[in-house]
Each structure stands twice: as C-alpha cells, then as structure tokens.
Amino acid sequence: MATAAEHDRMMAVIQGLMHFSTLVVAETMRDIGAAPKDLLRYQSPIYQIETGIIGRILGQDAALYGPILQDNPEVREVVTAFSAAAARLQDIVCTHDTDGFAAFFEENAAFFAPVIPPGSMETTNRLIQGGLVKK
C-alpha cells in the first residue's frame, strides 16, 4: 500500500501533469487562433483523440480541475519540470538543433521503452478501430 506522500506524487504526475499539459495545449491553440472545428478536417484519428481529451476536460467543471492542480503540494515540482522540458525543446526546435532533437527524442524513447510499440500502438489502435474516432 502506498503512503500518502507516494500517492500525492503519483497523482501529481498522472493527474497534475496530464491536466496541466492538456490545458496548456488548449490555451496555445486559443492564443494562436487554431479553432478545434477548423482542425478536424486535417486531423488523423490519433489527433482527434487528443483534441477529444481537451474537449472532455474543458467540458467539465473548473472546480474539479483547479484543486487537482492547486491543492496537491507535489504538482508544483511537476509543472516546473514540465516548463523546463518545454523550454529545452523550444530551444532545440527554434535553433534547428538536429542533433539536440535526436538526443532529446532518443532519451525519452529509452525512458518510455516499456510502453512503446507494440503496447502503445495496440492501445491507440483499439481506440481508433473501436469506432471512437472518425477515420
């Protein structure tokens, strides 16, 4: 059984990081004027899923998500790390650092190796083939 601290840490990642990143994507799309309805005709099924997740979260009550992000003391460290990772990747992308991008990508691929295909591919294929998104 997990301690309260262990639980808070995992929830900071599972809920805090995921909700935070989803809301940042939504805010970015709004800021740049990329209306979700305009994107649909360009999106493959996997991006429809991602946009659907944004809609699912934003279709609910802010009073549910605010406390998840603001009340767990572990979330601050997680979202700070997110911002640092985004800044690192932003620098790599904006400077066209091909080697830096390859290293960034490979480091993360190695970390995620336990869930990379076939696992990830099978899971997302089930979502797509199950008719949950338009093909």
CSV table of N, CA, C and O in Angstrom, one decimal:
chain,number,residue,atom,x,y,z
A,1,MET,N,0.8,-1.2,0.0
A,1,MET,CA,0.0,0.0,0.0
A,1,MET,C,0.9,1.3,0.0
A,1,MET,O,1.9,1.3,0.7
A,2,ALA,N,0.5,2.2,-0.8
A,2,ALA,CA,1.3,3.5,-0.9
A,2,ALA,C,1.0,4.4,0.3
A,2,ALA,O,-0.1,4.4,0.9
A,3,THR,N,2.1,5.1,0.6
A,3,THR,CA,1.9,6.2,1.7
A,3,THR,C,1.2,7.4,1.0
A,3,THR,O,1.0,7.5,-0.2
A,4,ALA,N,0.7,8.3,1.9
A,4,ALA,CA,0.0,9.5,1.4
A,4,ALA,C,0.9,10.3,0.5
A,4,ALA,O,0.5,10.8,-0.6
A,5,ALA,N,2.2,10.4,0.8
A,5,ALA,CA,3.2,11.1,0.0
A,5,ALA,C,3.4,10.5,-1.3
A,5,ALA,O,3.5,11.1,-2.3
A,6,GLU,N,3.5,9.1,-1.3
A,6,GLU,CA,3.7,8.4,-2.6
A,6,GLU,C,2.5,8.6,-3.5
A,6,GLU,O,2.6,8.8,-4.7
A,7,HIS,N,1.3,8.5,-2.9
A,7,HIS,CA,0.1,8.7,-3.7
A,7,HIS,C,0.0,10.1,-4.3
A,7,HIS,O,-0.3,10.3,-5.5
A,8,ASP,N,0.3,11.1,-3.5
A,8,ASP,CA,0.3,12.5,-3.9
A,8,ASP,C,1.3,12.7,-5.1
A,8,ASP,O,1.0,13.4,-6.1
A,9,ARG,N,2.5,12.1,-5.0
A,9,ARG,CA,3.5,12.2,-6.0
A,9,ARG,C,3.0,11.6,-7.3
A,9,ARG,O,3.1,12.2,-8.4
A,10,MET,N,2.4,10.4,-7.3
A,10,MET,CA,1.9,9.7,-8.5
A,10,MET,C,0.7,10.5,-9.1
A,10,MET,O,0.6,10.7,-10.3
A,11,MET,N,-0.1,11.0,-8.2
A,11,MET,CA,-1.3,11.8,-8.7
A,11,MET,C,-0.8,13.1,-9.3
A,11,MET,O,-1.4,13.7,-10.2
A,12,ALA,N,0.3,13.7,-8.8
A,12,ALA,CA,0.9,14.9,-9.4
A,12,ALA,C,1.3,14.7,-10.8
A,12,ALA,O,1.2,15.5,-11.7
A,13,VAL,N,1.7,13.4,-11.1
A,13,VAL,CA,2.1,13.1,-12.5
A,13,VAL,C,0.9,12.7,-13.3
A,13,VAL,O,0.6,13.2,-14.4
A,14,ILE,N,0.1,11.7,-12.8
A,14,ILE,CA,-1.0,11.1,-13.5
A,14,ILE,C,-2.0,12.2,-13.8
A,14,ILE,O,-2.5,12.3,-14.9
A,15,GLN,N,-2.4,12.9,-12.8
A,15,GLN,CA,-3.5,13.9,-13.0
A,15,GLN,C,-2.9,15.3,-13.2
A,15,GLN,O,-3.2,16.0,-14.2
A,16,GLY,N,-2.0,15.7,-12.3
A,16,GLY,CA,-1.5,17.1,-12.4
A,16,GLY,C,-0.8,17.4,-13.7
A,16,GLY,O,-1.1,18.4,-14.4
A,17,LEU,N,0.2,16.6,-14.1
A,17,LEU,CA,1.0,16.8,-15.3
A,17,LEU,C,0.1,16.7,-16.5
A,17,LEU,O,0.1,17.5,-17.4
A,18,MET,N,-0.7,15.6,-16.6
A,18,MET,CA,-1.6,15.4,-17.8
A,18,MET,C,-2.6,16.6,-17.9
A,18,MET,O,-2.8,17.1,-19.0
A,19,HIS,N,-3.3,16.9,-16.8
A,19,HIS,CA,-4.2,18.0,-17.0
A,19,HIS,C,-3.6,19.3,-17.3
A,19,HIS,O,-4.0,20.1,-18.1
A,20,PHE,N,-2.4,19.6,-16.7
A,20,PHE,CA,-1.7,20.8,-16.9
A,20,PHE,C,-1.3,20.9,-18.4
A,20,PHE,O,-1.5,21.9,-19.1
A,21,SER,N,-0.7,19.8,-18.9
A,21,SER,CA,-0.2,19.9,-20.3
A,21,SER,C,-1.4,20.0,-21.3
A,21,SER,O,-1.4,20.7,-22.3
A,22,THR,N,-2.5,19.3,-20.9
A,22,THR,CA,-3.7,19.4,-21.8
A,22,THR,C,-4.3,20.9,-21.8
A,22,THR,O,-4.6,21.4,-22.9
A,23,LEU,N,-4.3,21.5,-20.6
A,23,LEU,CA,-4.8,22.9,-20.6
A,23,LEU,C,-3.8,23.8,-21.2
A,23,LEU,O,-4.2,24.8,-21.9
A,24,VAL,N,-2.5,23.6,-21.2
A,24,VAL,CA,-1.5,24.4,-21.9
A,24,VAL,C,-1.7,24.3,-23.4
A,24,VAL,O,-1.7,25.3,-24.2
A,25,VAL,N,-2.0,23.1,-23.9
A,25,VAL,CA,-2.3,22.9,-25.3
A,25,VAL,C,-3.5,23.7,-25.7
A,25,VAL,O,-3.6,24.4,-26.7
A,26,ALA,N,-4.6,23.6,-24.9
A,26,ALA,CA,-5.8,24.3,-25.2
A,26,ALA,C,-5.6,25.8,-25.2
A,26,ALA,O,-6.0,26.5,-26.2
A,27,GLU,N,-4.8,26.3,-24.3
A,27,GLU,CA,-4.5,27.7,-24.2
A,27,GLU,C,-3.7,28.2,-25.4
A,27,GLU,O,-3.9,29.2,-26.0
A,28,THR,N,-2.7,27.3,-25.8
A,28,THR,CA,-1.9,27.6,-27.0
A,28,THR,C,-2.8,27.7,-28.3
A,28,THR,O,-2.6,28.6,-29.1
A,29,MET,N,-3.6,26.7,-28.4
A,29,MET,CA,-4.5,26.7,-29.6
A,29,MET,C,-5.4,27.9,-29.6
A,29,MET,O,-5.6,28.5,-30.7
A,30,ARG,N,-5.9,28.3,-28.5
A,30,ARG,CA,-6.7,29.5,-28.4
A,30,ARG,C,-5.9,30.8,-28.7
A,30,ARG,O,-6.3,31.6,-29.5
A,31,ASP,N,-4.7,30.8,-28.2
A,31,ASP,CA,-3.9,32.0,-28.4
A,31,ASP,C,-3.5,32.2,-29.9
A,31,ASP,O,-3.4,33.3,-30.3
A,32,ILE,N,-3.3,31.1,-30.6
A,32,ILE,CA,-2.9,31.2,-32.0
A,32,ILE,C,-4.0,31.2,-32.9
A,32,ILE,O,-3.9,31.2,-34.2
A,33,GLY,N,-5.2,31.0,-32.4
A,33,GLY,CA,-6.4,31.0,-33.2
A,33,GLY,C,-6.7,29.8,-34.0
A,33,GLY,O,-7.3,29.8,-35.1
A,34,ALA,N,-6.2,28.6,-33.5
A,34,ALA,CA,-6.4,27.3,-34.1
A,34,ALA,C,-7.7,26.7,-33.6
A,34,ALA,O,-7.6,25.9,-32.7
A,35,ALA,N,-8.8,27.1,-34.2
A,35,ALA,CA,-10.1,26.6,-33.7
A,35,ALA,C,-10.2,25.1,-33.9
A,35,ALA,O,-9.9,24.6,-35.0
A,36,PRO,N,-10.6,24.4,-32.9
A,36,PRO,CA,-10.7,22.9,-33.0
A,36,PRO,C,-11.6,22.5,-34.2
A,36,PRO,O,-11.2,21.5,-34.9
A,37,LYS,N,-12.7,23.2,-34.4
A,37,LYS,CA,-13.6,22.7,-35.6
A,37,LYS,C,-12.8,22.9,-36.9
A,37,LYS,O,-13.1,22.2,-37.8
A,38,ASP,N,-11.9,23.8,-37.0
A,38,ASP,CA,-11.2,24.0,-38.2
A,38,ASP,C,-10.1,23.0,-38.4
A,38,ASP,O,-9.7,22.7,-39.5
A,39,LEU,N,-9.6,22.4,-37.3
A,39,LEU,CA,-8.6,21.4,-37.4
A,39,LEU,C,-9.1,20.0,-37.7
A,39,LEU,O,-8.3,19.2,-38.3
A,40,LEU,N,-10.3,19.8,-37.5
A,40,LEU,CA,-10.9,18.4,-37.7
A,40,LEU,C,-10.6,17.8,-39.0
A,40,LEU,O,-10.3,16.7,-39.2
A,41,ARG,N,-10.7,18.6,-40.1
A,41,ARG,CA,-10.6,18.1,-41.4
A,41,ARG,C,-9.1,17.7,-41.7
A,41,ARG,O,-8.8,17.0,-42.7
A,42,TYR,N,-8.2,18.1,-40.9
A,42,TYR,CA,-6.8,17.8,-41.1
A,42,TYR,C,-6.3,16.7,-40.2
A,42,TYR,O,-5.2,16.2,-40.4
A,43,GLN,N,-7.0,16.4,-39.1
A,43,GLN,CA,-6.6,15.5,-38.1
A,43,GLN,C,-6.7,14.1,-38.4
A,43,GLN,O,-7.8,13.7,-38.9
A,44,SER,N,-5.7,13.3,-38.2
A,44,SER,CA,-5.8,11.9,-38.3
A,44,SER,C,-6.5,11.4,-37.0
A,44,SER,O,-6.6,12.2,-36.0
A,45,PRO,N,-6.9,10.2,-36.9
A,45,PRO,CA,-7.6,9.7,-35.7
A,45,PRO,C,-6.9,9.9,-34.4
A,45,PRO,O,-7.5,10.3,-33.4
A,46,ILE,N,-5.6,9.8,-34.4
A,46,ILE,CA,-4.9,9.9,-33.1
A,46,ILE,C,-4.9,11.4,-32.6
A,46,ILE,O,-5.1,11.6,-31.4
A,47,TYR,N,-4.9,12.3,-33.5
A,47,TYR,CA,-5.0,13.7,-33.1
A,47,TYR,C,-6.5,14.1,-32.8
A,47,TYR,O,-6.7,15.0,-31.9
A,48,GLN,N,-7.4,13.4,-33.3
A,48,GLN,CA,-8.8,13.6,-32.9
A,48,GLN,C,-9.0,13.1,-31.5
A,48,GLN,O,-9.7,13.7,-30.7
A,49,ILE,N,-8.3,12.0,-31.1
A,49,ILE,CA,-8.3,11.6,-29.7
A,49,ILE,C,-7.8,12.7,-28.8
A,49,ILE,O,-8.4,13.0,-27.8
A,50,GLU,N,-6.6,13.2,-29.2
A,50,GLU,CA,-6.0,14.2,-28.3
A,50,GLU,C,-6.9,15.5,-28.2
A,50,GLU,O,-7.1,16.0,-27.1
A,51,THR,N,-7.5,15.9,-29.3
A,51,THR,CA,-8.4,17.0,-29.2
A,51,THR,C,-9.7,16.7,-28.4
A,51,THR,O,-10.2,17.5,-27.7
A,52,GLY,N,-10.1,15.4,-28.5
A,52,GLY,CA,-11.3,15.0,-27.8
A,52,GLY,C,-11.0,15.0,-26.3
A,52,GLY,O,-11.9,15.4,-25.5
A,53,ILE,N,-9.8,14.7,-25.9
A,53,ILE,CA,-9.4,14.8,-24.5
A,53,ILE,C,-9.5,16.2,-24.0
A,53,ILE,O,-10.0,16.5,-22.9
A,54,ILE,N,-9.0,17.1,-24.8
A,54,ILE,CA,-9.1,18.5,-24.4
A,54,ILE,C,-10.5,18.9,-24.2
A,54,ILE,O,-10.9,19.5,-23.2
A,55,GLY,N,-11.4,18.6,-25.2
A,55,GLY,CA,-12.8,18.9,-25.1
A,55,GLY,C,-13.4,18.2,-23.9
A,55,GLY,O,-14.3,18.8,-23.2
A,56,ARG,N,-13.0,17.0,-23.6
A,56,ARG,CA,-13.6,16.3,-22.4
A,56,ARG,C,-13.3,17.0,-21.1
A,56,ARG,O,-14.2,17.2,-20.3
A,57,ILE,N,-12.1,17.5,-21.0
A,57,ILE,CA,-11.7,18.2,-19.7
A,57,ILE,C,-12.4,19.5,-19.7
A,57,ILE,O,-12.9,19.9,-18.6
A,58,LEU,N,-12.3,20.3,-20.8
A,58,LEU,CA,-12.9,21.6,-20.7
A,58,LEU,C,-14.4,21.6,-20.7
A,58,LEU,O,-15.1,22.6,-20.4
A,59,GLY,N,-15.0,20.4,-21.0
A,59,GLY,CA,-16.5,20.3,-20.9
A,59,GLY,C,-17.0,20.0,-19.5
A,59,GLY,O,-18.1,19.9,-19.2
A,60,GLN,N,-16.0,19.9,-18.6
A,60,GLN,CA,-16.4,19.6,-17.2
A,60,GLN,C,-16.2,20.9,-16.3
A,60,GLN,O,-15.9,22.0,-16.9
A,61,ASP,N,-16.3,20.8,-15.1
A,61,ASP,CA,-16.3,21.9,-14.2
A,61,ASP,C,-14.9,22.3,-13.8
A,61,ASP,O,-14.1,21.4,-13.3
A,62,ALA,N,-14.5,23.5,-13.9
A,62,ALA,CA,-13.2,24.0,-13.5
A,62,ALA,C,-12.9,23.7,-12.0
A,62,ALA,O,-11.8,23.5,-11.6
A,63,ALA,N,-14.0,23.7,-11.2
A,63,ALA,CA,-13.9,23.4,-9.8
A,63,ALA,C,-13.3,22.0,-9.5
A,63,ALA,O,-12.9,21.7,-8.4
A,64,LEU,N,-13.4,21.1,-10.5
A,64,LEU,CA,-12.9,19.8,-10.4
A,64,LEU,C,-11.3,19.8,-10.6
A,64,LEU,O,-10.6,19.2,-9.9
A,65,TYR,N,-10.9,20.5,-11.6
A,65,TYR,CA,-9.5,20.5,-12.1
A,65,TYR,C,-8.7,21.5,-11.3
A,65,TYR,O,-7.5,21.2,-11.1
A,66,GLY,N,-9.2,22.6,-10.9
A,66,GLY,CA,-8.4,23.6,-10.1
A,66,GLY,C,-7.8,22.9,-8.9
A,66,GLY,O,-6.5,23.0,-8.7
A,67,PRO,N,-8.5,22.2,-8.0
A,67,PRO,CA,-7.9,21.6,-6.9
A,67,PRO,C,-6.9,20.5,-7.2
A,67,PRO,O,-5.9,20.4,-6.5
A,68,ILE,N,-7.1,19.8,-8.3
A,68,ILE,CA,-6.2,18.8,-8.7
A,68,ILE,C,-4.8,19.4,-8.9
A,68,ILE,O,-3.8,18.9,-8.5
A,69,LEU,N,-4.8,20.6,-9.5
A,69,LEU,CA,-3.6,21.3,-9.9
A,69,LEU,C,-3.1,22.1,-8.7
A,69,LEU,O,-1.9,22.3,-8.6
A,70,GLN,N,-3.9,22.7,-7.9
A,70,GLN,CA,-3.5,23.6,-6.9
A,70,GLN,C,-3.4,23.1,-5.5
A,70,GLN,O,-2.6,23.7,-4.7
A,71,ASP,N,-4.1,22.0,-5.2
A,71,ASP,CA,-4.1,21.5,-3.8
A,71,ASP,C,-3.0,20.5,-3.5
A,71,ASP,O,-2.7,20.3,-2.3
A,72,ASN,N,-2.6,19.7,-4.5
A,72,ASN,CA,-1.6,18.7,-4.3
A,72,ASN,C,-0.2,19.4,-4.2
A,72,ASN,O,0.2,20.0,-5.2
A,73,PRO,N,0.5,19.3,-3.1
A,73,PRO,CA,1.8,20.0,-3.0
A,73,PRO,C,2.8,19.5,-3.9
A,73,PRO,O,3.8,20.2,-4.2
A,74,GLU,N,2.7,18.3,-4.5
A,74,GLU,CA,3.7,17.8,-5.4
A,74,GLU,C,3.5,18.3,-6.8
A,74,GLU,O,4.5,18.2,-7.6
A,75,VAL,N,2.4,18.9,-7.1
A,75,VAL,CA,2.2,19.4,-8.5
A,75,VAL,C,3.1,20.5,-8.9
A,75,VAL,O,3.6,20.6,-10.0
A,76,ARG,N,3.5,21.4,-8.0
A,76,ARG,CA,4.4,22.5,-8.3
A,76,ARG,C,5.7,22.0,-8.9
A,76,ARG,O,6.1,22.5,-9.9
A,77,GLU,N,6.3,21.0,-8.3
A,77,GLU,CA,7.6,20.5,-8.8
A,77,GLU,C,7.4,19.9,-10.2
A,77,GLU,O,8.2,20.0,-11.1
A,78,VAL,N,6.2,19.2,-10.4
A,78,VAL,CA,6.0,18.5,-11.7
A,78,VAL,C,5.8,19.6,-12.8
A,78,VAL,O,6.3,19.4,-13.9
A,79,VAL,N,5.0,20.6,-12.5
A,79,VAL,CA,4.7,21.6,-13.6
A,79,VAL,C,5.9,22.4,-13.9
A,79,VAL,O,6.1,22.9,-15.0
A,80,THR,N,6.8,22.6,-12.9
A,80,THR,CA,8.0,23.3,-13.1
A,80,THR,C,8.9,22.5,-14.0
A,80,THR,O,9.6,23.1,-14.9
A,81,ALA,N,9.0,21.2,-13.7
A,81,ALA,CA,9.8,20.3,-14.6
A,81,ALA,C,9.2,20.4,-16.0
A,81,ALA,O,10.0,20.3,-17.0
A,82,PHE,N,7.9,20.4,-16.2
A,82,PHE,CA,7.2,20.5,-17.5
A,82,PHE,C,7.7,21.8,-18.2
A,82,PHE,O,8.1,21.7,-19.4
A,83,SER,N,7.7,22.9,-17.5
A,83,SER,CA,8.1,24.1,-18.1
A,83,SER,C,9.6,24.1,-18.6
A,83,SER,O,9.9,24.6,-19.6
A,84,ALA,N,10.4,23.5,-17.7
A,84,ALA,CA,11.8,23.4,-18.1
A,84,ALA,C,12.0,22.5,-19.3
A,84,ALA,O,12.8,22.8,-20.2
A,85,ALA,N,11.3,21.4,-19.4
A,85,ALA,CA,11.4,20.5,-20.5
A,85,ALA,C,10.9,21.2,-21.8
A,85,ALA,O,11.5,21.1,-22.9
A,86,ALA,N,9.8,21.9,-21.7
A,86,ALA,CA,9.2,22.7,-22.8
A,86,ALA,C,10.3,23.7,-23.3
A,86,ALA,O,10.5,23.9,-24.5
A,87,ALA,N,10.9,24.4,-22.4
A,87,ALA,CA,11.9,25.4,-22.7
A,87,ALA,C,13.1,24.7,-23.4
A,87,ALA,O,13.6,25.3,-24.4
A,88,ARG,N,13.5,23.6,-22.9
A,88,ARG,CA,14.6,22.8,-23.6
A,88,ARG,C,14.2,22.5,-25.0
A,88,ARG,O,15.0,22.7,-25.9
A,89,LEU,N,13.1,21.9,-25.2
A,89,LEU,CA,12.6,21.5,-26.5
A,89,LEU,C,12.4,22.7,-27.4
A,89,LEU,O,12.7,22.7,-28.6
A,90,GLN,N,11.9,23.8,-26.8
A,90,GLN,CA,11.7,25.0,-27.6
A,90,GLN,C,13.0,25.5,-28.2
A,90,GLN,O,13.1,25.9,-29.3
A,91,ASP,N,14.0,25.5,-27.3
A,91,ASP,CA,15.4,25.9,-27.8
A,91,ASP,C,15.9,25.0,-28.9
A,91,ASP,O,16.4,25.5,-29.9
A,92,ILE,N,15.7,23.7,-28.8
A,92,ILE,CA,16.2,22.8,-29.8
A,92,ILE,C,15.4,23.0,-31.1
A,92,ILE,O,16.1,23.1,-32.2
A,93,VAL,N,14.1,23.2,-31.0
A,93,VAL,CA,13.3,23.4,-32.2
A,93,VAL,C,13.6,24.7,-32.9
A,93,VAL,O,13.9,24.8,-34.1
A,94,CYS,N,13.7,25.8,-32.1
A,94,CYS,CA,13.9,27.1,-32.7
A,94,CYS,C,15.3,27.4,-33.2
A,94,CYS,O,15.5,28.2,-34.1
A,95,THR,N,16.3,26.6,-32.7
A,95,THR,CA,17.6,26.8,-33.2
A,95,THR,C,17.9,25.7,-34.3
A,95,THR,O,19.1,25.6,-34.7
A,96,HIS,N,17.0,24.9,-34.6
A,96,HIS,CA,17.1,23.8,-35.6
A,96,HIS,C,18.3,22.9,-35.3
A,96,HIS,O,19.1,22.5,-36.1
A,97,ASP,N,18.4,22.6,-34.0
A,97,ASP,CA,19.4,21.7,-33.5
A,97,ASP,C,19.0,20.2,-33.7
A,97,ASP,O,18.4,19.6,-32.9
A,98,THR,N,19.4,19.8,-34.9
A,98,THR,CA,19.0,18.4,-35.3
A,98,THR,C,19.6,17.4,-34.4
A,98,THR,O,18.9,16.4,-34.0
A,99,ASP,N,20.9,17.5,-34.0
A,99,ASP,CA,21.5,16.6,-33.1
A,99,ASP,C,20.8,16.6,-31.7
A,99,ASP,O,20.6,15.6,-31.0
A,100,GLY,N,20.5,17.9,-31.3
A,100,GLY,CA,19.9,18.0,-30.0
A,100,GLY,C,18.5,17.4,-30.0
A,100,GLY,O,18.1,16.8,-29.0
A,101,PHE,N,17.8,17.5,-31.1
A,101,PHE,CA,16.5,16.9,-31.2
A,101,PHE,C,16.6,15.4,-31.1
A,101,PHE,O,15.8,14.7,-30.4
A,102,ALA,N,17.5,14.9,-31.9
A,102,ALA,CA,17.7,13.4,-31.9
A,102,ALA,C,18.0,12.9,-30.5
A,102,ALA,O,17.5,11.9,-30.0
A,103,ALA,N,18.9,13.6,-29.8
A,103,ALA,CA,19.2,13.2,-28.4
A,103,ALA,C,18.0,13.3,-27.5
A,103,ALA,O,17.7,12.4,-26.7
A,104,PHE,N,17.3,14.4,-27.6
A,104,PHE,CA,16.1,14.6,-26.8
A,104,PHE,C,15.1,13.5,-27.0
A,104,PHE,O,14.5,12.9,-26.1
A,105,PHE,N,14.8,13.2,-28.3
A,105,PHE,CA,13.9,12.1,-28.7
A,105,PHE,C,14.3,10.8,-28.2
A,105,PHE,O,13.6,10.0,-27.6
A,106,GLU,N,15.6,10.4,-28.4
A,106,GLU,CA,16.1,9.1,-28.0
A,106,GLU,C,16.2,8.9,-26.5
A,106,GLU,O,15.9,7.8,-26.0
A,107,GLU,N,16.5,10.0,-25.8
A,107,GLU,CA,16.5,9.9,-24.3
A,107,GLU,C,15.1,9.5,-23.8
A,107,GLU,O,14.9,8.7,-22.9
A,108,ASN,N,14.1,10.2,-24.4
A,108,ASN,CA,12.7,9.9,-24.0
A,108,ASN,C,12.2,8.6,-24.5
A,108,ASN,O,11.5,7.9,-23.8
A,109,ALA,N,12.6,8.2,-25.7
A,109,ALA,CA,12.2,6.9,-26.2
A,109,ALA,C,12.8,5.8,-25.3
A,109,ALA,O,12.1,4.8,-25.0
A,110,ALA,N,14.0,5.9,-24.9
A,110,ALA,CA,14.6,4.9,-24.0
A,110,ALA,C,13.8,4.9,-22.6
A,110,ALA,O,13.6,3.8,-22.1
A,111,PHE,N,13.4,6.0,-22.1
A,111,PHE,CA,12.7,6.1,-20.9
A,111,PHE,C,11.3,5.4,-21.0
A,111,PHE,O,10.8,4.7,-20.1
A,112,PHE,N,10.7,5.6,-22.2
A,112,PHE,CA,9.4,5.1,-22.4
A,112,PHE,C,9.4,3.7,-23.1
A,112,PHE,O,8.3,3.1,-23.4
A,113,ALA,N,10.5,3.1,-23.2
A,113,ALA,CA,10.7,1.8,-23.9
A,113,ALA,C,9.7,0.7,-23.4
A,113,ALA,O,9.1,0.0,-24.2
A,114,PRO,N,9.4,0.7,-22.1
A,114,PRO,CA,8.4,-0.4,-21.7
A,114,PRO,C,7.0,-0.2,-22.2
A,114,PRO,O,6.3,-1.2,-22.2
A,115,VAL,N,6.6,0.9,-22.7
A,115,VAL,CA,5.3,1.1,-23.2
A,115,VAL,C,5.2,1.5,-24.7
A,115,VAL,O,4.2,1.7,-25.3
A,116,ILE,N,6.4,1.5,-25.3
A,116,ILE,CA,6.4,1.8,-26.8
A,116,ILE,C,6.0,0.6,-27.5
A,116,ILE,O,6.1,-0.5,-27.0
A,117,PRO,N,5.6,0.7,-28.8
A,117,PRO,CA,5.0,-0.4,-29.5
A,117,PRO,C,5.7,-1.7,-29.2
A,117,PRO,O,6.9,-1.7,-29.1
A,118,PRO,N,5.0,-2.8,-29.2
A,118,PRO,CA,3.6,-2.8,-29.6
A,118,PRO,C,2.5,-2.3,-28.6
A,118,PRO,O,1.4,-2.0,-29.0
A,119,GLY,N,2.9,-2.1,-27.4
A,119,GLY,CA,1.9,-1.7,-26.4
A,119,GLY,C,1.1,-0.4,-26.7
A,119,GLY,O,-0.1,-0.4,-26.7
A,120,SER,N,1.9,0.6,-26.9
A,120,SER,CA,1.2,1.9,-27.2
A,120,SER,C,0.4,1.9,-28.5
A,120,SER,O,-0.7,2.4,-28.6
A,121,MET,N,1.0,1.2,-29.5
A,121,MET,CA,0.3,1.1,-30.8
A,121,MET,C,-1.0,0.3,-30.7
A,121,MET,O,-2.0,0.7,-31.2
A,122,GLU,N,-0.9,-0.8,-29.9
A,122,GLU,CA,-2.1,-1.6,-29.8
A,122,GLU,C,-3.2,-0.8,-29.0
A,122,GLU,O,-4.4,-0.9,-29.4
A,123,THR,N,-2.9,-0.1,-28.0
A,123,THR,CA,-3.8,0.6,-27.2
A,123,THR,C,-4.5,1.7,-28.1
A,123,THR,O,-5.8,1.8,-28.1
A,124,THR,N,-3.7,2.5,-28.8
A,124,THR,CA,-4.3,3.5,-29.6
A,124,THR,C,-5.1,3.0,-30.8
A,124,THR,O,-6.1,3.5,-31.2
A,125,ASN,N,-4.6,1.9,-31.4
A,125,ASN,CA,-5.3,1.2,-32.5
A,125,ASN,C,-6.7,0.7,-32.0
A,125,ASN,O,-7.7,0.8,-32.8
A,126,ARG,N,-6.8,0.2,-30.8
A,126,ARG,CA,-8.1,-0.2,-30.3
A,126,ARG,C,-9.0,1.0,-30.2
A,126,ARG,O,-10.2,0.8,-30.5
A,127,LEU,N,-8.5,2.1,-29.8
A,127,LEU,CA,-9.4,3.3,-29.7
A,127,LEU,C,-9.9,3.7,-31.1
A,127,LEU,O,-11.0,4.0,-31.3
A,128,ILE,N,-9.0,3.7,-32.0
A,128,ILE,CA,-9.3,4.1,-33.4
A,128,ILE,C,-10.2,3.1,-34.0
A,128,ILE,O,-11.3,3.4,-34.6
A,129,GLN,N,-9.9,1.8,-34.0
A,129,GLN,CA,-10.7,0.7,-34.6
A,129,GLN,C,-12.0,0.5,-33.9
A,129,GLN,O,-12.9,-0.1,-34.5
A,130,GLY,N,-12.0,0.8,-32.7
A,130,GLY,CA,-13.3,0.6,-32.0
A,130,GLY,C,-14.4,1.6,-32.3
A,130,GLY,O,-15.5,1.7,-31.8
A,131,GLY,N,-14.0,2.5,-33.3
A,131,GLY,CA,-15.0,3.5,-33.8
A,131,GLY,C,-15.2,4.7,-32.9
A,131,GLY,O,-16.1,5.4,-33.0
A,132,LEU,N,-14.2,4.9,-32.0
A,132,LEU,CA,-14.3,6.0,-31.1
A,132,LEU,C,-14.0,7.3,-31.7
A,132,LEU,O,-14.3,8.4,-31.2
A,133,VAL,N,-13.3,7.2,-32.9
A,133,VAL,CA,-12.9,8.5,-33.6
A,133,VAL,C,-13.3,8.2,-35.1
A,133,VAL,O,-13.3,7.1,-35.6
A,134,LYS,N,-13.4,9.3,-35.8
A,134,LYS,CA,-13.7,9.2,-37.2
A,134,LYS,C,-12.4,8.9,-38.0
A,134,LYS,O,-11.4,9.5,-37.7
A,135,LYS,N,-12.5,8.0,-38.9
A,135,LYS,CA,-11.4,7.6,-39.7
A,135,LYS,C,-11.3,8.4,-41.0
A,135,LYS,O,-12.2,8.9,-41.5
